[in-house]
mmCIF file of C-alpha atoms (C1' of nucleotides) in Angstrom:
data_model
loop_
_atom_site.group_PDB
_atom_site.id
_atom_site.type_symbol
_atom_site.label_atom_id
_atom_site.label_comp_id
_atom_site.label_asym_id
_atom_site.label_seq_id
_atom_site.Cartn_x
_atom_site.Cartn_y
_atom_site.Cartn_z
ATOM 1 C CA ASP A 1380 -0.016 -0.017 0.057
ATOM 2 C CA TRP A 1381 1.570 3.277 -1.170
ATOM 3 C CA LYS A 1382 -1.284 5.569 -1.096
ATOM 4 C CA PHE A 1383 0.213 7.482 1.742
ATOM 5 C CA MET A 1384 2.536 9.300 -0.553
ATOM 6 C CA GLN A 1385 0.688 12.311 -1.932
ATOM 7 C CA ILE A 1386 2.254 14.941 -4.054
ATOM 8 C CA ASN A 1387 0.216 17.416 -5.917
ATOM 9 C CA ASN A 1388 -2.947 15.246 -5.809
ATOM 10 C CA LYS A 1389 -1.160 12.387 -7.391
ATOM 11 C CA ASN A 1390 0.707 9.738 -5.528
ATOM 12 C CA PHE A 1391 4.463 9.424 -5.815
ATOM 13 C CA PHE A 1392 4.544 6.117 -7.636
ATOM 14 C CA GLU A 1393 2.166 7.276 -10.361
ATOM 15 C CA LYS A 1394 4.296 10.333 -11.027
ATOM 16 C CA VAL A 1395 7.587 8.345 -11.149
ATOM 17 C CA PHE A 1396 5.923 6.010 -13.705
ATOM 18 C CA GLU A 1397 4.523 8.799 -15.664
ATOM 19 C CA ILE A 1398 7.803 10.478 -16.115
ATOM 20 C CA THR A 1399 9.688 7.175 -16.735
ATOM 21 C CA ALA A 1400 7.193 6.425 -19.574
ATOM 22 C CA ARG A 1401 7.899 9.939 -21.015
ATOM 23 C CA ILE A 1402 11.724 9.161 -21.426
ATOM 24 C CA PRO A 1403 12.178 9.217 -25.199
ATOM 25 C CA TYR A 1404 13.358 6.147 -27.053
ATOM 26 C CA GLY A 1405 17.197 5.940 -27.006
ATOM 27 C CA ARG A 1406 17.583 8.556 -24.194
ATOM 28 C CA VAL A 1407 18.116 8.142 -20.422
ATOM 29 C CA THR A 1408 17.598 10.028 -17.313
ATOM 30 C CA THR A 1409 18.595 9.714 -13.676
ATOM 31 C CA TYR A 1410 16.966 8.975 -10.396
ATOM 32 C CA GLY A 1411 18.003 12.370 -9.138
ATOM 33 C CA ALA A 1412 16.571 14.085 -12.138
ATOM 34 C CA ILE A 1413 13.211 12.568 -11.436
ATOM 35 C CA ALA A 1414 13.321 13.264 -7.862
ATOM 36 C CA GLU A 1415 14.134 16.847 -8.561
ATOM 37 C CA PHE A 1416 11.313 17.163 -10.988
ATOM 38 C CA LEU A 1417 8.911 15.860 -8.350
ATOM 39 C CA GLY A 1418 10.146 18.363 -5.923
ATOM 40 C CA SER A 1419 13.264 17.983 -3.725
ATOM 41 C CA ALA A 1420 11.194 16.951 -0.863
ATOM 42 C CA ARG A 1421 11.632 13.324 -1.943
ATOM 43 C CA SER A 1422 15.055 11.922 -2.330
ATOM 44 C CA ALA A 1423 16.261 10.012 -5.326
ATOM 45 C CA ARG A 1424 16.273 6.865 -3.114
ATOM 46 C CA MET A 1425 12.454 6.941 -3.293
ATOM 47 C CA VAL A 1426 12.605 7.036 -7.075
ATOM 48 C CA GLY A 1427 14.589 3.765 -7.115
ATOM 49 C CA TRP A 1428 12.190 2.327 -4.584
ATOM 50 C CA ALA A 1429 9.338 3.251 -6.732
ATOM 51 C CA LEU A 1430 10.820 1.641 -9.863
ATOM 52 C CA ASN A 1431 11.581 -1.424 -7.901
ATOM 53 C CA ASN A 1432 7.801 -1.840 -7.583
ATOM 54 C CA ALA A 1433 7.263 -1.215 -11.283
ATOM 55 C CA ASN A 1434 8.496 -4.620 -12.386
ATOM 56 C CA THR A 1435 5.080 -5.915 -13.469
ATOM 57 C CA LEU A 1436 4.305 -2.756 -15.379
ATOM 58 C CA ASN A 1437 5.265 -2.060 -18.904
ATOM 59 C CA ILE A 1438 7.365 0.961 -18.491
ATOM 60 C CA PRO A 1439 10.927 1.649 -19.653
ATOM 61 C CA ALA A 1440 12.641 1.490 -16.373
ATOM 62 C CA HIS A 1441 15.918 0.515 -17.971
ATOM 63 C CA ARG A 1442 16.235 4.134 -19.249
ATOM 64 C CA VAL A 1443 16.759 5.256 -15.637
ATOM 65 C CA VAL A 1444 20.440 5.211 -14.380
ATOM 66 C CA ASN A 1445 22.390 6.851 -11.630
ATOM 67 C CA ARG A 1446 23.923 10.255 -11.775
ATOM 68 C CA ASN A 1447 27.144 8.912 -13.382
ATOM 69 C CA GLY A 1448 25.486 7.001 -16.057
ATOM 70 C CA LEU A 1449 26.093 3.751 -14.229
ATOM 71 C CA LEU A 1450 23.639 0.859 -14.458
ATOM 72 C CA THR A 1451 23.189 0.474 -10.697
ATOM 73 C CA GLY A 1452 19.779 -1.175 -11.149
ATOM 74 C CA LYS A 1453 20.722 -3.908 -13.612
ATOM 75 C CA ARG A 1454 20.304 -6.632 -10.952
ATOM 76 C CA HIS A 1455 16.572 -6.095 -10.844
ATOM 77 C CA PHE A 1456 16.017 -6.932 -14.491
ATOM 78 C CA GLY A 1457 16.860 -10.647 -14.076
ATOM 79 C CA GLY A 1458 19.955 -12.406 -14.492
ATOM 80 C CA ASN A 1459 21.852 -11.798 -17.584
ATOM 81 C CA ASN A 1460 22.527 -8.194 -18.327
ATOM 82 C CA ILE A 1461 18.973 -7.761 -19.463
ATOM 83 C CA MET A 1462 19.064 -3.916 -18.671
ATOM 84 C CA GLN A 1463 22.084 -3.594 -20.792
ATOM 85 C CA GLN A 1464 20.464 -5.520 -23.616
ATOM 86 C CA LEU A 1465 17.497 -3.398 -23.460
ATOM 87 C CA LEU A 1466 19.518 -0.313 -23.764
ATOM 88 C CA GLU A 1467 21.667 -1.640 -26.550
ATOM 89 C CA SER A 1468 18.538 -2.618 -28.480
ATOM 90 C CA GLU A 1469 17.727 1.090 -28.596
ATOM 91 C CA GLY A 1470 21.151 2.003 -29.882
ATOM 92 C CA ILE A 1471 22.641 3.022 -26.492
ATOM 93 C CA LYS A 1472 26.174 1.796 -25.972
ATOM 94 C CA VAL A 1473 27.205 0.444 -22.670
ATOM 95 C CA GLU A 1474 30.645 -0.259 -21.510
ATOM 96 C CA ASN A 1475 31.542 -1.699 -18.079
ATOM 97 C CA ASP A 1476 27.944 -0.951 -16.858
ATOM 98 C CA ARG A 1477 28.322 2.669 -17.832
ATOM 99 C CA ILE A 1478 26.458 4.471 -20.596
ATOM 100 C CA VAL A 1479 28.668 5.827 -23.356
ATOM 101 C CA ASN A 1480 28.140 9.514 -24.175
ATOM 102 C CA PHE A 1481 25.891 9.725 -21.218
ATOM 103 C CA ASP A 1482 25.764 13.558 -21.194
ATOM 104 C CA LYS A 1483 24.727 13.502 -24.806
ATOM 105 C CA ILE A 1484 21.699 11.245 -24.469
ATOM 106 C CA PHE A 1485 20.649 12.337 -21.051
ATOM 107 C CA TRP A 1486 17.111 13.561 -21.057
ATOM 108 C CA LYS A 1487 15.907 16.069 -18.372
ATOM 109 C CA PRO A 1488 12.258 15.695 -17.289
ATOM 110 C CA GLU A 1489 10.269 18.762 -18.137
ATOM 111 C "C1'" DG B 1395 11.445 -0.065 18.690
ATOM 112 C "C1'" DA B 1396 16.368 -0.044 17.030
ATOM 113 C "C1'" DA B 1397 19.513 -1.153 13.533
ATOM 114 C "C1'" DT B 1398 20.402 -1.988 8.785
ATOM 115 C "C1'" DT B 1399 19.816 -1.668 3.994
ATOM 116 C "C1'" DG B 1400 19.042 0.136 -0.406
ATOM 117 C "C1'" DA B 1401 17.610 0.913 -8.396
ATOM 118 C "C1'" DC B 1402 20.733 8.019 -4.754
ATOM 119 C "C1'" DG B 1403 23.321 12.273 -4.403
ATOM 120 C "C1'" DT B 1404 25.750 16.250 -2.199
ATOM 121 C "C1'" DT B 1405 29.105 17.938 0.759
ATOM 122 C "C1'" DC B 1406 32.663 17.759 3.631
ATOM 123 C "C1'" DT B 1407 37.536 15.895 4.807
ATOM 124 C "C1'" DA C 1159 41.303 12.711 -6.182
ATOM 125 C "C1'" DA C 1160 39.075 9.608 -3.216
ATOM 126 C "C1'" DG C 1161 36.514 8.491 0.564
ATOM 127 C "C1'" DA C 1162 33.723 9.232 4.540
ATOM 128 C "C1'" DA C 1163 29.560 11.372 6.296
ATOM 129 C "C1'" DC C 1164 25.027 12.611 5.901
ATOM 130 C "C1'" DG C 1165 20.230 13.474 4.283
ATOM 131 C "C1'" DC C 1166 16.673 10.972 2.523
ATOM 132 C "C1'" DC C 1167 12.562 7.450 3.960
ATOM 133 C "C1'" DA C 1168 10.239 2.892 3.291
ATOM 134 C "C1'" DA C 1169 11.078 -1.928 4.129
ATOM 135 C "C1'" DT C 1170 12.989 -5.559 6.505
ATOM 136 C "C1'" DT C 1171 14.911 -8.075 10.329
#
DNA sequence: GAATTGACGTTCT
DNA sequence: AAGAACGCCAATT
């Protein structure tokens, strides 16, 4: 039950999912950027927590990485570098769990 | 209840 | 330049 988190008449999870779904194909954003967009009241940790509960939903959670372009959430996509494969299937290069040209393909929520 | 642990990030040594 | 310290806040033990 996560109804307790209310921000601007919408609950926190919903907003995180909404923004994540808006990330353009072939682009990525960060936990912190989403948290900032939602208002700095909530920390970036909460965004990760929200996405953790988004497994069953059909949203591109693989397009969210940490501030350094590191695939810190890869373990939550099942065993075998699924997250990296999803990104590479969109033309995003990944080396050593880090996104290549991260600053170029970074998308800031707006 | 207390302590620990995160899909995090900034600031202070 | 690198690492510790914190703030964050729900979940878990």
